Each structure stands twice: as structure tokens, then as C-alpha cells.
mmCIF file of C-alpha atoms in Angstrom:
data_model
loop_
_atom_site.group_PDB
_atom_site.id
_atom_site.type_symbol
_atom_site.label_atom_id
_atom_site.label_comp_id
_atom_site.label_asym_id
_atom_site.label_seq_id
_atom_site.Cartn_x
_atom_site.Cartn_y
_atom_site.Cartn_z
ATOM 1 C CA UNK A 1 -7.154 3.374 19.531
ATOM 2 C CA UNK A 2 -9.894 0.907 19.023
ATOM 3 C CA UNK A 3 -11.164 -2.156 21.187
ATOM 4 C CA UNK A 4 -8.018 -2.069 23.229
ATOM 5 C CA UNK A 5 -5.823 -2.151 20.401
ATOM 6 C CA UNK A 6 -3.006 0.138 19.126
ATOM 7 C CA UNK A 7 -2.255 2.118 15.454
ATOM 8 C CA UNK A 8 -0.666 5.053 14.696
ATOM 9 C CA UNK A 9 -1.755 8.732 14.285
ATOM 10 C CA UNK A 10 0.394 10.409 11.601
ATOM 11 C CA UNK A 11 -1.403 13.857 12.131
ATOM 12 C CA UNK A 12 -1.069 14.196 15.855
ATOM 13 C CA UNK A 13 1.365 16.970 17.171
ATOM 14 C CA UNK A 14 4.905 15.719 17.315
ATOM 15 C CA UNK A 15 6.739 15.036 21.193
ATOM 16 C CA UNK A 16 9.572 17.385 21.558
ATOM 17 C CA UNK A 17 12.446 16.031 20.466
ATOM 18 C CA UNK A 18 11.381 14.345 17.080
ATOM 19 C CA UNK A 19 13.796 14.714 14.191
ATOM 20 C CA UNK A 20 10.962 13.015 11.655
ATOM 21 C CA UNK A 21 8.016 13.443 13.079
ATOM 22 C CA UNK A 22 4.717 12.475 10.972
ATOM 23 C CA UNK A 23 6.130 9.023 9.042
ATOM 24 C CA UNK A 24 8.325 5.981 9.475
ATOM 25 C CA UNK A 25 10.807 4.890 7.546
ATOM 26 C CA UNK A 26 11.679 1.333 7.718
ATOM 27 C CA UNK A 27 15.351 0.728 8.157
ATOM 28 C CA UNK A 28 15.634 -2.485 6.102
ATOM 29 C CA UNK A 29 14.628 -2.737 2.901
ATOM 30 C CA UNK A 30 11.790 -5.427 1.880
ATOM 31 C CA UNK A 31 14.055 -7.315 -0.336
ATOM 32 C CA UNK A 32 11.892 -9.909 -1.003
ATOM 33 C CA UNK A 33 10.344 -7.543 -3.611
ATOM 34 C CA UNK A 34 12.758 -7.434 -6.169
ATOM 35 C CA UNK A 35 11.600 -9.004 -9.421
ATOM 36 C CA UNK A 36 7.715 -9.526 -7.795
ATOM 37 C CA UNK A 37 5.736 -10.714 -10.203
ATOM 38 C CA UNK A 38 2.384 -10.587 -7.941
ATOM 39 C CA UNK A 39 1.801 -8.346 -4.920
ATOM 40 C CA UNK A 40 -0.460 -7.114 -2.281
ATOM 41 C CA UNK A 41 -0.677 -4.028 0.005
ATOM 42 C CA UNK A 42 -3.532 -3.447 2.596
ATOM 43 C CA UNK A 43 -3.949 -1.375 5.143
ATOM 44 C CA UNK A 44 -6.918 0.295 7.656
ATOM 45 C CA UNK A 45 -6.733 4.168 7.448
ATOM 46 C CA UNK A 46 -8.996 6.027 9.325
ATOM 47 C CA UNK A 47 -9.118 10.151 8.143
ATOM 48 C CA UNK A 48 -8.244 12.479 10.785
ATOM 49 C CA UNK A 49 -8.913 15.934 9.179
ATOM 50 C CA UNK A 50 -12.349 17.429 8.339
ATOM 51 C CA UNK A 51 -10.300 18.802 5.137
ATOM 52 C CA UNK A 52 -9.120 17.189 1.952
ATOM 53 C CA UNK A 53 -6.642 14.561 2.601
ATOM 54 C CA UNK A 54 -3.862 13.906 1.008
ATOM 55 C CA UNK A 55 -0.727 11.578 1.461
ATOM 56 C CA UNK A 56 1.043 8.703 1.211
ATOM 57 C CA UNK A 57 -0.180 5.383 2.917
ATOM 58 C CA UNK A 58 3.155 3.010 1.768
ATOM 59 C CA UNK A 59 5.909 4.076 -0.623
ATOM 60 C CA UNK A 60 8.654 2.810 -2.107
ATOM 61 C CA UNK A 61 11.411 4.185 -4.559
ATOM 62 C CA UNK A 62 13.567 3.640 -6.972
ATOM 63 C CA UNK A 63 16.447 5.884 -9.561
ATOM 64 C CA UNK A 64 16.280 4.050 -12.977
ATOM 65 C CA UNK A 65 19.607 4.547 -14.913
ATOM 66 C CA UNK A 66 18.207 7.718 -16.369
ATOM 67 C CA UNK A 67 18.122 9.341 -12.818
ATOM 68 C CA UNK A 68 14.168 9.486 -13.066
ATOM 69 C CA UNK A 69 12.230 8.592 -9.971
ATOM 70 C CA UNK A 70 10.631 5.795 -9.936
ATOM 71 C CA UNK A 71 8.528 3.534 -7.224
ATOM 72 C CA UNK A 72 5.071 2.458 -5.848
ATOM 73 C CA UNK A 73 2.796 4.474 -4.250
ATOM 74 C CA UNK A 74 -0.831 3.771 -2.235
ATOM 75 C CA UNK A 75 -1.596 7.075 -1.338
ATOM 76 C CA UNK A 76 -4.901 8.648 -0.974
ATOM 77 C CA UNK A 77 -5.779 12.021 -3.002
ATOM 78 C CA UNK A 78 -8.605 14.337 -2.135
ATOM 79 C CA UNK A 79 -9.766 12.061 0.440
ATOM 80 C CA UNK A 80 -9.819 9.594 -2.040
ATOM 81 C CA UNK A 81 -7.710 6.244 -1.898
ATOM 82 C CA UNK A 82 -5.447 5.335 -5.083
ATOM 83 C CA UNK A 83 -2.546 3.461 -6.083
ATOM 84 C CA UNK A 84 0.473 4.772 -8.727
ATOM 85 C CA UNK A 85 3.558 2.655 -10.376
ATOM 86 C CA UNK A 86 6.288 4.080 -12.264
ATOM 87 C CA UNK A 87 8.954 2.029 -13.498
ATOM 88 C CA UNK A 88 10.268 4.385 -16.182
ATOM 89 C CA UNK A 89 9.976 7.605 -18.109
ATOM 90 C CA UNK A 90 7.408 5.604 -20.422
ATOM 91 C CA UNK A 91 5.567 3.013 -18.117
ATOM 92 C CA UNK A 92 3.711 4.886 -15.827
ATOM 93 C CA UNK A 93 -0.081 3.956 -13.998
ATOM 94 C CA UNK A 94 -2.191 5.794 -11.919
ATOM 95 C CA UNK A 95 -5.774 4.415 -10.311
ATOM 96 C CA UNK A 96 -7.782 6.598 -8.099
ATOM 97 C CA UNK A 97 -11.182 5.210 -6.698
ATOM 98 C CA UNK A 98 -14.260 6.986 -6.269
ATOM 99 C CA UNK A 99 -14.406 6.088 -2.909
ATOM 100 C CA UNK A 100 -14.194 9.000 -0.405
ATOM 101 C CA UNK A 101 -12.476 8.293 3.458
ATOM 102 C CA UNK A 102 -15.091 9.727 5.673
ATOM 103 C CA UNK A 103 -14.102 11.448 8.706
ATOM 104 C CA UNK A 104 -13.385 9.385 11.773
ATOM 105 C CA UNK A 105 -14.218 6.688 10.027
ATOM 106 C CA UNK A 106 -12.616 3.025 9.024
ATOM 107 C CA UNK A 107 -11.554 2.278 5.812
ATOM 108 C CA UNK A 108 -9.596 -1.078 4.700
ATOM 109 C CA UNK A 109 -7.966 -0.606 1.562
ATOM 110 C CA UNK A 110 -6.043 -3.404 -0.181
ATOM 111 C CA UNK A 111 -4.378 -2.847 -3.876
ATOM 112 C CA UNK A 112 -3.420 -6.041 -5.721
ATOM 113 C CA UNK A 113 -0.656 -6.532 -8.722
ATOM 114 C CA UNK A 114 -1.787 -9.583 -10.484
ATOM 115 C CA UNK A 115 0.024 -11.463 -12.864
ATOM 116 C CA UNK A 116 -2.884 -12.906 -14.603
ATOM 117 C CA UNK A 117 -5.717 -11.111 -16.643
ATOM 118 C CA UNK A 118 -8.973 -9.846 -15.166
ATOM 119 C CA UNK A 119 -11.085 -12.622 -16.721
ATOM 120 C CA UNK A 120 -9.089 -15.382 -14.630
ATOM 121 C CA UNK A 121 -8.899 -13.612 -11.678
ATOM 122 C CA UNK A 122 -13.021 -12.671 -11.287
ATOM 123 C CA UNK A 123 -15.413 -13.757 -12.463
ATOM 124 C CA UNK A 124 -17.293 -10.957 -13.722
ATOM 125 C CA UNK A 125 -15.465 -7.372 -14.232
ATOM 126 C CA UNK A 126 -16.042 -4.559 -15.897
ATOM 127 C CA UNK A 127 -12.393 -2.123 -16.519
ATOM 128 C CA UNK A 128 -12.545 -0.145 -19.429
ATOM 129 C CA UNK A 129 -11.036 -2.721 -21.604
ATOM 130 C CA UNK A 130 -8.697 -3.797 -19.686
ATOM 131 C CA UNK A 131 -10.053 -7.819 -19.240
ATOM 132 C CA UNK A 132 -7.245 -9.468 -21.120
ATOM 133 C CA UNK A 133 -4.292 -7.307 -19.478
ATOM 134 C CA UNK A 134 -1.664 -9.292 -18.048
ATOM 135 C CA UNK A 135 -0.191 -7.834 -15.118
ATOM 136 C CA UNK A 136 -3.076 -5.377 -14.072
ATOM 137 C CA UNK A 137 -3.969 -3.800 -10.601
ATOM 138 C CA UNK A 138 -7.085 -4.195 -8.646
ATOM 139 C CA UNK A 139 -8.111 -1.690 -5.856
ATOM 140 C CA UNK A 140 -10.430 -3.164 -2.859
ATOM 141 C CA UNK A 141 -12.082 -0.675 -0.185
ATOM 142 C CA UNK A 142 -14.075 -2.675 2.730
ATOM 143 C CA UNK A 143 -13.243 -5.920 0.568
ATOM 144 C CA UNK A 144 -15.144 -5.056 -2.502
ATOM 145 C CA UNK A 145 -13.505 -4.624 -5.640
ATOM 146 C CA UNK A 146 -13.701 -0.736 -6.380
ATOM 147 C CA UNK A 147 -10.872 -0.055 -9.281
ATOM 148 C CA UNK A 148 -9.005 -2.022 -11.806
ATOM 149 C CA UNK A 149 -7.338 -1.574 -14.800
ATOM 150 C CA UNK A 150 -3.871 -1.934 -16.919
ATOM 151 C CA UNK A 151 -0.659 -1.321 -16.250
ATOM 152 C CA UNK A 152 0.829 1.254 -18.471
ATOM 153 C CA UNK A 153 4.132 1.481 -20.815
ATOM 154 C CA UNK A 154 4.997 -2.419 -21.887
ATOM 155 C CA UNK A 155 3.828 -4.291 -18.835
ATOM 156 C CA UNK A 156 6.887 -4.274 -17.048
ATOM 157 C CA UNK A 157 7.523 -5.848 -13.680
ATOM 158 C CA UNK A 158 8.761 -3.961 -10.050
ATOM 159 C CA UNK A 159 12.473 -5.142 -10.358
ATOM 160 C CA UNK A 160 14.337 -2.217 -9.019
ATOM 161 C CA UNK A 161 12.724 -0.515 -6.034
ATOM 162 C CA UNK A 162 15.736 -0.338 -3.704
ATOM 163 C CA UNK A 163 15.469 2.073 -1.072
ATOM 164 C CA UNK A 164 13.258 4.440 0.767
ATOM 165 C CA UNK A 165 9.912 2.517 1.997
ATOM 166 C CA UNK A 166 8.210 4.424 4.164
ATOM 167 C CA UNK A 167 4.844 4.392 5.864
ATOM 168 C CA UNK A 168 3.111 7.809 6.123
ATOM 169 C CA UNK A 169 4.828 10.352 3.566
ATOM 170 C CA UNK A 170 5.713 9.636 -0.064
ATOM 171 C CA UNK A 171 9.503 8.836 -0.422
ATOM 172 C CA UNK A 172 9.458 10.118 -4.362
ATOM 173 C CA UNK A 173 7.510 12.217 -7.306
ATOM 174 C CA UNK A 174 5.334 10.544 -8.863
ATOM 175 C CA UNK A 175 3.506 12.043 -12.144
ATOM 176 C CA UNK A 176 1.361 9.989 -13.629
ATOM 177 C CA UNK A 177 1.659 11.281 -16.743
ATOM 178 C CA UNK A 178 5.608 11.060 -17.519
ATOM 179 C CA UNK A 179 6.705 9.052 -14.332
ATOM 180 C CA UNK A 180 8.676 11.412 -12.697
ATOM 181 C CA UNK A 181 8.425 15.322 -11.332
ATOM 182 C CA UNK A 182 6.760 16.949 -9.059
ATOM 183 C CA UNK A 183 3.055 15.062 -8.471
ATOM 184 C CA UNK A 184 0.975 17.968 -9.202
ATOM 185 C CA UNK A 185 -1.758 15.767 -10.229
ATOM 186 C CA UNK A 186 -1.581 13.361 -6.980
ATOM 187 C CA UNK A 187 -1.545 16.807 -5.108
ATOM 188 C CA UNK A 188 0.876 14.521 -2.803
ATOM 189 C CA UNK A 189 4.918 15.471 -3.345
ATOM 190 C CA UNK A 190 7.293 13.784 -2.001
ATOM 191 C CA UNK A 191 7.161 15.413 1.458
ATOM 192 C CA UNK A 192 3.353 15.441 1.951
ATOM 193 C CA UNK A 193 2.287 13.966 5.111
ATOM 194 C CA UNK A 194 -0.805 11.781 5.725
ATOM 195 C CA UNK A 195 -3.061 13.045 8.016
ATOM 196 C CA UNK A 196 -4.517 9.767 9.004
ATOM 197 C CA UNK A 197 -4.392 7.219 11.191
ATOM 198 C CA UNK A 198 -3.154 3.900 9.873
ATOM 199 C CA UNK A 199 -3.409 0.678 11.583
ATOM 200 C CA UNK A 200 -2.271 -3.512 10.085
ATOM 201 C CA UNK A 201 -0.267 -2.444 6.915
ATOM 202 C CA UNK A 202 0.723 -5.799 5.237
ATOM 203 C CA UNK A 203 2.507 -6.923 2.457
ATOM 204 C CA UNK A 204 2.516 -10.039 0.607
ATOM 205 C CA UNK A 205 4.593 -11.644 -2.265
ATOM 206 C CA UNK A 206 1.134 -12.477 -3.634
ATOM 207 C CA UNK A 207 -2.074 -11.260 -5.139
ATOM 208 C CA UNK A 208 -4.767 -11.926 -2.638
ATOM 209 C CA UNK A 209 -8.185 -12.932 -3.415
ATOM 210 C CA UNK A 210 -11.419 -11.219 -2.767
ATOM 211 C CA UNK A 211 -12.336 -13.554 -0.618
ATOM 212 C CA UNK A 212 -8.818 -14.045 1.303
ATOM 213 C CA UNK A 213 -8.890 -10.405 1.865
ATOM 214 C CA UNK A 214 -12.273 -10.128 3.226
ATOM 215 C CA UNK A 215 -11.711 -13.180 5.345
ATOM 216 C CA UNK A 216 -8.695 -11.647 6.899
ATOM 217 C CA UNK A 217 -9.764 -7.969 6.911
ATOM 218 C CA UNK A 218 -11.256 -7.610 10.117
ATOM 219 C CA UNK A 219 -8.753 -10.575 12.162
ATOM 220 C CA UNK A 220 -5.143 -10.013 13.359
ATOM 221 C CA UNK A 221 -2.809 -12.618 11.996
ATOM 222 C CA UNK A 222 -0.801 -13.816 15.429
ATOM 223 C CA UNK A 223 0.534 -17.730 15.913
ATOM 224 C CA UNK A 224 -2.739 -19.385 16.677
ATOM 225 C CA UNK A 225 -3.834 -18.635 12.853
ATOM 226 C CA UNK A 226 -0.804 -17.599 11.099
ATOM 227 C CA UNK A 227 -0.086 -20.668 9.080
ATOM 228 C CA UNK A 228 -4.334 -20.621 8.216
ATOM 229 C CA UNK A 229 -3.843 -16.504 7.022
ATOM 230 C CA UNK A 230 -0.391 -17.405 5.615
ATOM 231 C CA UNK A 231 0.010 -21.025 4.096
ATOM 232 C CA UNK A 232 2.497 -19.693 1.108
ATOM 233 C CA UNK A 233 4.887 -17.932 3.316
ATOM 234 C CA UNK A 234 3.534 -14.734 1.248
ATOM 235 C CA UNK A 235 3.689 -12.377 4.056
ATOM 236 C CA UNK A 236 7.038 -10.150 4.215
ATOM 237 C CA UNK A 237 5.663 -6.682 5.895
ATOM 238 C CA UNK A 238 3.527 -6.755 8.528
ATOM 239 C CA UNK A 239 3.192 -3.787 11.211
ATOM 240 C CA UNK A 240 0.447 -3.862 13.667
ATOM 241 C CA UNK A 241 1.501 -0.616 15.533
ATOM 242 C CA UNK A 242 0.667 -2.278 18.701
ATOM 243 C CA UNK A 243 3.946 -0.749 20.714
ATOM 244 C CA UNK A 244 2.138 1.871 22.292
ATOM 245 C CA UNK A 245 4.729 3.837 22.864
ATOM 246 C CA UNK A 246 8.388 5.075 21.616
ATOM 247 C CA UNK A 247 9.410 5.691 18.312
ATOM 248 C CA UNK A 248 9.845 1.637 17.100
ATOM 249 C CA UNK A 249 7.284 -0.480 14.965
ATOM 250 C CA UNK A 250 7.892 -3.727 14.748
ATOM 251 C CA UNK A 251 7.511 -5.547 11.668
ATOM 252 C CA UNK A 252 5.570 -9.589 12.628
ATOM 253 C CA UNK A 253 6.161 -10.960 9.305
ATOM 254 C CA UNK A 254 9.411 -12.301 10.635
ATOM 255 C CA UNK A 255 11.317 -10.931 7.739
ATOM 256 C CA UNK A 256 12.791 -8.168 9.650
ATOM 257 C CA UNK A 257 11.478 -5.145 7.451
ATOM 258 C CA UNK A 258 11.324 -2.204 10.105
#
């Protein structure tokens, strides 16, 4: 809705007609994911509801052989943006910022999986004692880095998210403190609808830099500077919800994921 541009409101009133109305779910999955050792999500959200807000902004899922749910979530709880993993019964993490979305207001947020400690990755941070850990998660509103910290159980890698990315509404339960049930403490099950409005979700195969996400925060990425914004081929998700009408995104990255 901004400077002649497109994104999509997930808490307007559904058209008659809708079967799913207040998400998307992306008919192919991103399979480029599967054994990631470094990734990146970012997207602008904008709040749309003068109450607490709570939902997902990207999920994916996963059943582990136990039958547990599994996934990754960026979600925002409270009004306030986070980012949850759980890749079994014992290797669960959960970071919420202390950021609050205002209003009618902007926000970029980008969460990065690194697979390198804190120490090589800034140069000064400060994450409960978490320097040294190797993966760990960083959490950027407007470009500054907000949140960090460990991964928990033994450091395990995303491997098996298979199915169910969707943009919008959280495709699993997440609990942060068993991974798996119901998400009481997310206050965001896995039918809870954002009530935002989202605009350039992107995923990469990578874990951007401070300065490559504030550099390409604020641009679109089309095929005058796509090789500049993307020299490693990192980009495999990447909605722009410029359509403007229908019921179809259309995912740029050229991977196919929508």
C-alpha cells in the first residue's frame, strides 16, 4: 500500500468465496532447505490492530520419527517479534525481542542462523554467554542487531522440515519448552492468524550480514541489481506481493517456491 507498491493485509475481511482466507500456503516446498547449515528470513510487517498481536510471519514444519512437531517459526508475540526452532523433543529455542511493532507502523525484521560463533560474526556482542556457540541465531529489527543467543538441545541442524510453509498463520505447535504441544507460551497455536500486513519476505541459503541486510532493507531486488543483492545464488524465497489482485503470490527467487 505504500509509494505505489503492493503487500498483503492478512487481517482484512476475507472476499466471499475464500476457502483459506487470512494466510498462504506455498504449494512447493523450499527444498533447498534441507540440511541448511546457515539461513536467513526477513520480512517488513507493519501491525494492523490497536491490540496485542500475535501470529505467525513464516513457518515451516516438520514430524520427527517420534510423531512430535517440529519446524521454524518467525512469529511475533504480544506485539513483539521472535523467532522459535524445534528439531526434537530435546532441542528446542525460543528468542523474543524487546522490540514492540507499533501501530501502523514499519518494521523490517530479519532472523539469521549462523554457522559460526558470535565472536566471528560481530565484532562486539553481548548474549548471555552465548559468544562461543556454534550455530546460534541473531534477530535484526530496522537492521540493528536486537537478539541473539544459542541454539538449544546439541546444536543440531534444520534437516527435516518437509512440508507446510506458510506465510501468515503458524503451520505447527511450537512449545518452547519441550518442542512440541500446544504454544501456550508463544500465545500463537497453530491456527493463529497474523493480523499484519507483510510485505518482501525473503529467504536465503545464507546468514546475511548486518551490513548486507541494511544495505538491502529498504531496495527491491529486480534484474538491474539482482546479481549485486545476490552474488552467491543464496536467494530461494522471495515474494514481493506485488500482484495486486487474485489469490496468487509469486515467488522472484526463480526457484519456484509459491
Amino acid at each position: 500500500p505504500d509509494k505505489g507498491a503492493y503487500a498483503v493485509d492478512f487481517s482484512a475481511a476475507p472476499t466471499s468465496g475464500d476457502t483459506q482466507p487470512g494466510f498462504i500456503n506455498l504449494t512447493k516446498s523450499i527444498d533447498s532447505m534441507a540440511g541448511l547449515r546457515e539461513f536467513t528470513i526477513e520480512a517488513w510487517v507493519k501491525r494492523n490492530t490497536s491490540g496485542a498481536l500475535y501470529g505467525a510471519i513464516f513457518s515451516r514444519g516438520a514430524t520427527d520419527s517420534g510423531g512430535r512437531d517440529d519446524g521454524i517459526l518467525l512469529y511475533v508475540s504480544n506485539s513483539q517479534p521472535g523467532f522459535a526452532m524445534a528439531l526434537d523433543v530435546d532441542s528446542a529455542s525460543n528468542y523474543v525481542t524487546s522490540s514492540s511493532l507499533t501501530n501502523g507502523i514499519w518494521t523490517h525484521i530479519a532472523v539469521v542462523f549462523a554457522n559460526a560463533n558470535h565472536t566471528a560474526v560481530h565484532s562486539s556482542v553481548t548474549c548471555s554467554g552465548a559468544e562461543a556457540q556454534t550455530p546460534h541465531m541473531d534477530i535484526y529489527i530496522n537492521g540493528v542487531l536486537t537478539t541473539c543467543g544459542s541454539i538449544g538441545g546439541n546444536g543440531t541442524y534444520p534437516t527435516a522440515f518437509n512440508y507446510n510453509e506458510q506465510i501468515g498463520r503458524t503451520s505447527f505447535d511450537f512449545n518452547s519448552g519441550d518442542g512440541q504441544g500446544g504454544n501456550t507460551d508463544l500465545g500463537v497455536q497453530a491456527d493463529t492468524k497474523l493480523k499484519a500486513v507483510i510485505d518482501e519476505l525473503r529467504f536465503w541459503k545464507e546468514a546475511r550480514t548486518e551490513s548486507q541486510i541494511q544495505t538491502w532493507m529498504n531496495k527491491e531486488i529486480n534484474e538491474t541489481n539482482w546479481n549485486q543483492a545476490n552474488p552467491n545464488d543464496a536467494l530461494i524465497g522471495y515474494w514481493k506481493f506485488n500482484e495486486g489482485a487474485g489469490s496468487t503470490i509469486i515467488d522472484s527467487s526463480g526457484t519456484g517456491n509459491g
